[in-house]
Short mmCIF file of N, CA and C in Angstrom, two decimals:
data_model
loop_
_atom_site.label_atom_id
_atom_site.label_comp_id
_atom_site.label_asym_id
_atom_site.label_seq_id
_atom_site.Cartn_x
_atom_site.Cartn_y
_atom_site.Cartn_z
N MET A 15 105.54 109.96 90.19
CA MET A 15 106.29 111.19 90.32
C MET A 15 107.74 110.85 90.67
N TYR A 16 108.65 111.54 90.00
CA TYR A 16 110.07 111.39 90.29
C TYR A 16 110.71 112.75 90.13
N ASN A 17 111.30 113.26 91.20
CA ASN A 17 111.92 114.59 91.21
C ASN A 17 110.97 115.66 90.69
N GLY A 18 109.72 115.58 91.08
CA GLY A 18 108.73 116.57 90.68
C GLY A 18 108.18 116.39 89.28
N LYS A 19 108.58 115.35 88.58
CA LYS A 19 108.10 115.11 87.23
C LYS A 19 107.16 113.90 87.22
N ASP A 20 105.99 114.09 86.64
CA ASP A 20 105.03 112.99 86.52
C ASP A 20 105.45 112.10 85.36
N LEU A 21 105.85 110.89 85.66
CA LEU A 21 106.34 109.96 84.63
C LEU A 21 105.26 109.59 83.64
N LEU A 22 104.01 109.64 84.05
CA LEU A 22 102.91 109.25 83.17
C LEU A 22 102.66 110.26 82.06
N THR A 23 103.19 111.47 82.19
CA THR A 23 103.00 112.48 81.14
C THR A 23 104.06 112.39 80.05
N THR A 24 104.99 111.48 80.19
CA THR A 24 106.03 111.28 79.17
C THR A 24 105.38 110.82 77.88
N ARG A 25 105.68 111.52 76.80
CA ARG A 25 105.10 111.18 75.50
C ARG A 25 105.99 110.16 74.80
N ALA A 26 105.35 109.16 74.19
CA ALA A 26 106.10 108.11 73.51
C ALA A 26 105.24 107.48 72.43
N ARG A 27 105.92 106.87 71.44
CA ARG A 27 105.21 106.20 70.33
C ARG A 27 104.50 104.94 70.79
N ASP A 28 105.19 104.17 71.62
CA ASP A 28 104.66 102.88 72.06
C ASP A 28 105.24 102.54 73.43
N ILE A 29 104.93 101.36 73.91
CA ILE A 29 105.37 100.97 75.25
C ILE A 29 106.89 100.89 75.33
N TYR A 30 107.54 100.50 74.25
CA TYR A 30 109.00 100.37 74.26
C TYR A 30 109.66 101.74 74.32
N ASP A 31 109.15 102.69 73.55
CA ASP A 31 109.67 104.05 73.58
C ASP A 31 109.43 104.67 74.95
N PHE A 32 108.25 104.44 75.52
CA PHE A 32 107.96 104.95 76.85
C PHE A 32 108.94 104.37 77.87
N ALA A 33 109.24 103.09 77.76
CA ALA A 33 110.18 102.44 78.68
C ALA A 33 111.56 103.07 78.57
N ARG A 34 112.02 103.30 77.35
CA ARG A 34 113.34 103.92 77.16
C ARG A 34 113.37 105.34 77.72
N GLN A 35 112.34 106.13 77.41
CA GLN A 35 112.28 107.51 77.89
C GLN A 35 112.23 107.55 79.42
N THR A 36 111.48 106.65 80.01
CA THR A 36 111.36 106.61 81.47
C THR A 36 112.69 106.24 82.11
N LEU A 37 113.40 105.28 81.54
CA LEU A 37 114.72 104.94 82.08
C LEU A 37 115.67 106.13 81.98
N ARG A 38 115.60 106.89 80.91
CA ARG A 38 116.46 108.07 80.77
C ARG A 38 116.13 109.12 81.82
N ILE A 39 114.87 109.19 82.25
CA ILE A 39 114.48 110.14 83.29
C ILE A 39 114.95 109.65 84.66
N LEU A 40 114.76 108.38 84.93
CA LEU A 40 115.04 107.83 86.25
C LEU A 40 116.53 107.63 86.53
N PHE A 41 117.32 107.39 85.50
CA PHE A 41 118.73 107.06 85.70
C PHE A 41 119.62 108.01 84.90
N THR A 42 120.82 108.23 85.42
CA THR A 42 121.79 109.09 84.74
C THR A 42 122.41 108.32 83.57
N PRO A 43 122.97 109.04 82.60
CA PRO A 43 123.66 108.34 81.51
C PRO A 43 124.78 107.43 82.01
N LYS A 44 125.46 107.85 83.07
CA LYS A 44 126.53 107.03 83.63
C LYS A 44 125.97 105.71 84.17
N GLU A 45 124.84 105.78 84.86
CA GLU A 45 124.22 104.56 85.39
C GLU A 45 123.76 103.65 84.26
N LEU A 46 123.18 104.23 83.22
CA LEU A 46 122.74 103.42 82.09
C LEU A 46 123.92 102.77 81.38
N ASN A 47 125.07 103.42 81.42
CA ASN A 47 126.26 102.90 80.77
C ASN A 47 126.91 101.78 81.59
N GLU A 48 126.86 101.90 82.90
CA GLU A 48 127.62 100.99 83.75
C GLU A 48 126.81 99.85 84.36
N CYS A 49 125.50 99.89 84.28
CA CYS A 49 124.67 98.92 85.00
C CYS A 49 123.86 98.04 84.05
N ILE A 50 123.29 96.99 84.64
CA ILE A 50 122.42 96.08 83.91
C ILE A 50 121.03 96.11 84.54
N LEU A 51 120.08 95.46 83.89
CA LEU A 51 118.73 95.40 84.42
C LEU A 51 118.68 94.54 85.68
N PRO A 52 117.89 94.94 86.66
CA PRO A 52 117.74 94.11 87.85
C PRO A 52 116.96 92.84 87.53
N PRO A 53 117.06 91.80 88.26
CA PRO A 53 117.97 91.66 89.40
C PRO A 53 119.35 91.25 88.91
N GLY A 54 120.37 91.88 89.43
CA GLY A 54 121.73 91.53 89.06
C GLY A 54 122.15 90.23 89.73
N ARG A 55 123.11 89.58 89.18
CA ARG A 55 123.64 88.35 89.77
C ARG A 55 125.05 88.62 90.28
N LYS A 56 125.46 87.90 91.31
CA LYS A 56 126.77 88.13 91.92
C LYS A 56 127.92 87.84 90.96
N HIS A 57 127.72 86.89 90.05
CA HIS A 57 128.81 86.50 89.16
C HIS A 57 128.97 87.45 87.97
N LEU A 58 128.05 88.39 87.80
CA LEU A 58 128.15 89.33 86.69
C LEU A 58 129.04 90.51 87.05
N ALA A 59 129.74 91.04 86.06
CA ALA A 59 130.68 92.12 86.31
C ALA A 59 129.99 93.45 86.58
N ARG A 60 128.86 93.69 85.97
CA ARG A 60 128.17 94.97 86.12
C ARG A 60 127.13 94.89 87.24
N PRO A 61 127.00 95.98 88.00
CA PRO A 61 125.94 96.01 89.03
C PRO A 61 124.58 96.25 88.39
N ALA A 62 123.54 95.96 89.14
CA ALA A 62 122.17 96.19 88.66
C ALA A 62 121.76 97.64 88.92
N LEU A 63 120.83 98.13 88.12
CA LEU A 63 120.26 99.45 88.34
C LEU A 63 119.56 99.48 89.70
N ASP A 64 119.44 100.66 90.29
CA ASP A 64 118.83 100.83 91.60
C ASP A 64 117.42 100.23 91.63
N ALA A 65 117.17 99.36 92.59
CA ALA A 65 115.90 98.62 92.66
C ALA A 65 114.71 99.53 92.95
N GLU A 66 114.89 100.53 93.82
CA GLU A 66 113.78 101.43 94.15
C GLU A 66 113.31 102.21 92.93
N ARG A 67 114.24 102.78 92.20
CA ARG A 67 113.87 103.54 91.01
C ARG A 67 113.33 102.62 89.93
N PHE A 68 113.84 101.39 89.88
CA PHE A 68 113.33 100.45 88.88
C PHE A 68 111.91 100.03 89.21
N ASP A 69 111.57 99.99 90.50
CA ASP A 69 110.18 99.73 90.89
C ASP A 69 109.28 100.87 90.43
N LYS A 70 109.78 102.11 90.51
CA LYS A 70 109.01 103.25 89.99
C LYS A 70 108.79 103.09 88.48
N PHE A 71 109.81 102.61 87.79
CA PHE A 71 109.70 102.35 86.36
C PHE A 71 108.60 101.33 86.08
N HIS A 72 108.63 100.21 86.81
CA HIS A 72 107.61 99.18 86.62
C HIS A 72 106.21 99.74 86.84
N GLU A 73 106.05 100.49 87.91
CA GLU A 73 104.73 101.04 88.23
C GLU A 73 104.27 102.01 87.14
N ALA A 74 105.18 102.84 86.65
CA ALA A 74 104.82 103.81 85.60
C ALA A 74 104.37 103.09 84.32
N VAL A 75 105.10 102.08 83.90
CA VAL A 75 104.74 101.34 82.69
C VAL A 75 103.40 100.63 82.88
N ARG A 76 103.24 100.00 84.02
CA ARG A 76 102.01 99.25 84.29
C ARG A 76 100.79 100.16 84.31
N VAL A 77 100.91 101.31 84.96
CA VAL A 77 99.77 102.23 85.06
C VAL A 77 99.50 102.92 83.72
N LYS A 78 100.56 103.37 83.05
CA LYS A 78 100.38 104.09 81.78
C LYS A 78 99.67 103.22 80.75
N TYR A 79 100.04 101.96 80.66
CA TYR A 79 99.47 101.08 79.64
C TYR A 79 98.40 100.14 80.19
N ARG A 80 97.95 100.42 81.41
CA ARG A 80 96.83 99.70 82.03
C ARG A 80 97.00 98.19 81.96
N ILE A 81 98.15 97.75 82.39
CA ILE A 81 98.44 96.32 82.45
C ILE A 81 98.18 95.86 83.88
N SER A 82 97.39 94.84 84.05
CA SER A 82 97.06 94.39 85.40
C SER A 82 98.32 93.85 86.09
N ALA A 83 98.35 93.98 87.40
CA ALA A 83 99.49 93.50 88.17
C ALA A 83 99.66 91.99 87.98
N LEU A 84 98.57 91.31 87.74
CA LEU A 84 98.60 89.87 87.55
C LEU A 84 99.37 89.48 86.28
N HIS A 85 99.25 90.27 85.23
CA HIS A 85 99.87 89.94 83.94
C HIS A 85 101.15 90.73 83.65
N TYR A 86 101.50 91.68 84.50
CA TYR A 86 102.64 92.54 84.19
C TYR A 86 103.95 91.77 84.14
N ASP A 87 104.17 90.85 85.05
CA ASP A 87 105.45 90.12 85.07
C ASP A 87 105.72 89.40 83.76
N SER A 88 104.72 88.74 83.22
CA SER A 88 104.94 88.03 81.95
C SER A 88 105.11 89.03 80.80
N CYS A 89 104.37 90.13 80.84
CA CYS A 89 104.52 91.17 79.81
C CYS A 89 105.93 91.74 79.85
N TYR A 90 106.42 92.03 81.05
CA TYR A 90 107.76 92.60 81.18
C TYR A 90 108.82 91.61 80.71
N SER A 91 108.75 90.38 81.19
CA SER A 91 109.82 89.43 80.88
C SER A 91 109.82 89.01 79.41
N LYS A 92 108.66 88.95 78.77
CA LYS A 92 108.61 88.49 77.38
C LYS A 92 108.71 89.61 76.36
N LEU A 93 108.20 90.79 76.69
CA LEU A 93 108.15 91.87 75.70
C LEU A 93 109.12 93.01 75.99
N ILE A 94 109.10 93.50 77.20
CA ILE A 94 109.83 94.74 77.50
C ILE A 94 111.30 94.48 77.83
N LYS A 95 111.59 93.48 78.64
CA LYS A 95 112.96 93.24 79.10
C LYS A 95 113.95 93.02 77.96
N PRO A 96 113.63 92.21 76.94
CA PRO A 96 114.60 92.06 75.84
C PRO A 96 114.92 93.38 75.15
N ARG A 97 113.92 94.23 74.97
CA ARG A 97 114.16 95.53 74.32
C ARG A 97 115.00 96.44 75.21
N LEU A 98 114.76 96.39 76.52
CA LEU A 98 115.54 97.22 77.43
C LEU A 98 116.98 96.75 77.51
N SER A 99 117.20 95.46 77.43
CA SER A 99 118.58 94.94 77.40
C SER A 99 119.31 95.47 76.17
N ASP A 100 118.64 95.43 75.04
CA ASP A 100 119.22 95.98 73.81
C ASP A 100 119.46 97.48 73.95
N PHE A 101 118.53 98.18 74.59
CA PHE A 101 118.66 99.62 74.81
C PHE A 101 119.91 99.93 75.63
N LEU A 102 120.15 99.18 76.71
CA LEU A 102 121.33 99.43 77.53
C LEU A 102 122.62 99.15 76.75
N CYS A 103 122.62 98.12 75.94
CA CYS A 103 123.79 97.83 75.09
C CYS A 103 124.02 98.96 74.10
N ASP A 104 122.95 99.44 73.49
CA ASP A 104 123.05 100.55 72.54
C ASP A 104 123.53 101.82 73.22
N GLU A 105 123.10 102.06 74.46
CA GLU A 105 123.55 103.23 75.20
C GLU A 105 125.06 103.15 75.44
N ARG A 106 125.56 101.97 75.78
CA ARG A 106 127.00 101.80 75.98
C ARG A 106 127.76 102.09 74.69
N LYS A 107 127.25 101.56 73.57
CA LYS A 107 127.89 101.79 72.27
C LYS A 107 127.85 103.27 71.91
N ARG A 108 126.71 103.91 72.15
CA ARG A 108 126.53 105.32 71.82
C ARG A 108 127.50 106.18 72.63
N GLN A 109 127.65 105.89 73.91
CA GLN A 109 128.55 106.68 74.74
C GLN A 109 130.01 106.43 74.36
N ALA A 110 130.35 105.20 74.03
CA ALA A 110 131.72 104.90 73.60
C ALA A 110 132.03 105.61 72.29
N LYS A 111 131.07 105.61 71.38
CA LYS A 111 131.26 106.27 70.10
C LYS A 111 131.42 107.78 70.27
N SER A 112 130.62 108.39 71.14
CA SER A 112 130.73 109.83 71.35
C SER A 112 132.05 110.18 72.02
N LEU A 113 132.55 109.29 72.87
CA LEU A 113 133.85 109.50 73.49
C LEU A 113 134.96 109.50 72.44
N VAL A 114 134.90 108.54 71.53
CA VAL A 114 135.90 108.46 70.45
C VAL A 114 135.82 109.68 69.55
N GLN A 115 134.60 110.09 69.20
CA GLN A 115 134.43 111.25 68.33
C GLN A 115 134.93 112.52 69.00
N SER A 116 134.66 112.68 70.29
CA SER A 116 135.11 113.90 70.97
C SER A 116 136.63 113.92 71.10
N SER A 117 137.25 112.76 71.34
CA SER A 117 138.71 112.73 71.42
C SER A 117 139.34 112.97 70.05
N THR A 118 138.71 112.46 68.99
CA THR A 118 139.20 112.70 67.63
C THR A 118 139.08 114.17 67.27
N ALA A 119 137.98 114.79 67.65
CA ALA A 119 137.79 116.21 67.38
C ALA A 119 138.81 117.04 68.14
N ALA A 120 139.11 116.65 69.37
CA ALA A 120 140.11 117.37 70.16
C ALA A 120 141.49 117.24 69.53
N GLU A 121 141.82 116.05 69.02
CA GLU A 121 143.11 115.85 68.35
C GLU A 121 143.20 116.70 67.09
N ASN A 122 142.12 116.73 66.31
CA ASN A 122 142.12 117.53 65.09
C ASN A 122 142.28 119.01 65.40
N THR A 123 141.64 119.48 66.44
CA THR A 123 141.76 120.88 66.85
C THR A 123 143.19 121.17 67.30
N PHE A 124 143.77 120.25 68.06
CA PHE A 124 145.13 120.42 68.54
C PHE A 124 146.11 120.47 67.37
N GLN A 125 145.93 119.59 66.37
CA GLN A 125 146.81 119.57 65.20
C GLN A 125 146.65 120.82 64.36
N ALA A 126 145.45 121.35 64.28
CA ALA A 126 145.20 122.56 63.50
C ALA A 126 145.86 123.77 64.15
N LEU A 127 145.97 123.76 65.46
CA LEU A 127 146.57 124.88 66.18
C LEU A 127 148.09 124.89 66.05
N GLN A 128 148.69 123.76 65.74
CA GLN A 128 150.15 123.71 65.65
C GLN A 128 150.67 124.18 64.34
#
């Protein structure tokens, strides 16, 4: 449960889609844009996502797909983590692109009014 929403009821095609949807529920678009997957390192420019909420994410994925606690770490590091890293990069690109498009639309509207 997170903010009154049961994370296990999230509908998804597969474990990767469920992971992406769950991150979107647990974190704001700004956090997804500015942060990296935990654990963050001191030498990296971006901070890590909140550890408490990320633990909720781990528990939701593990319970939803019935992965034993013994095997979850290897499943996460080999299968899920690379996809989530790509997801965060894509989120940054998506937000940057929408920013450019909105500023271009505003410029076009401004020019049309003159």
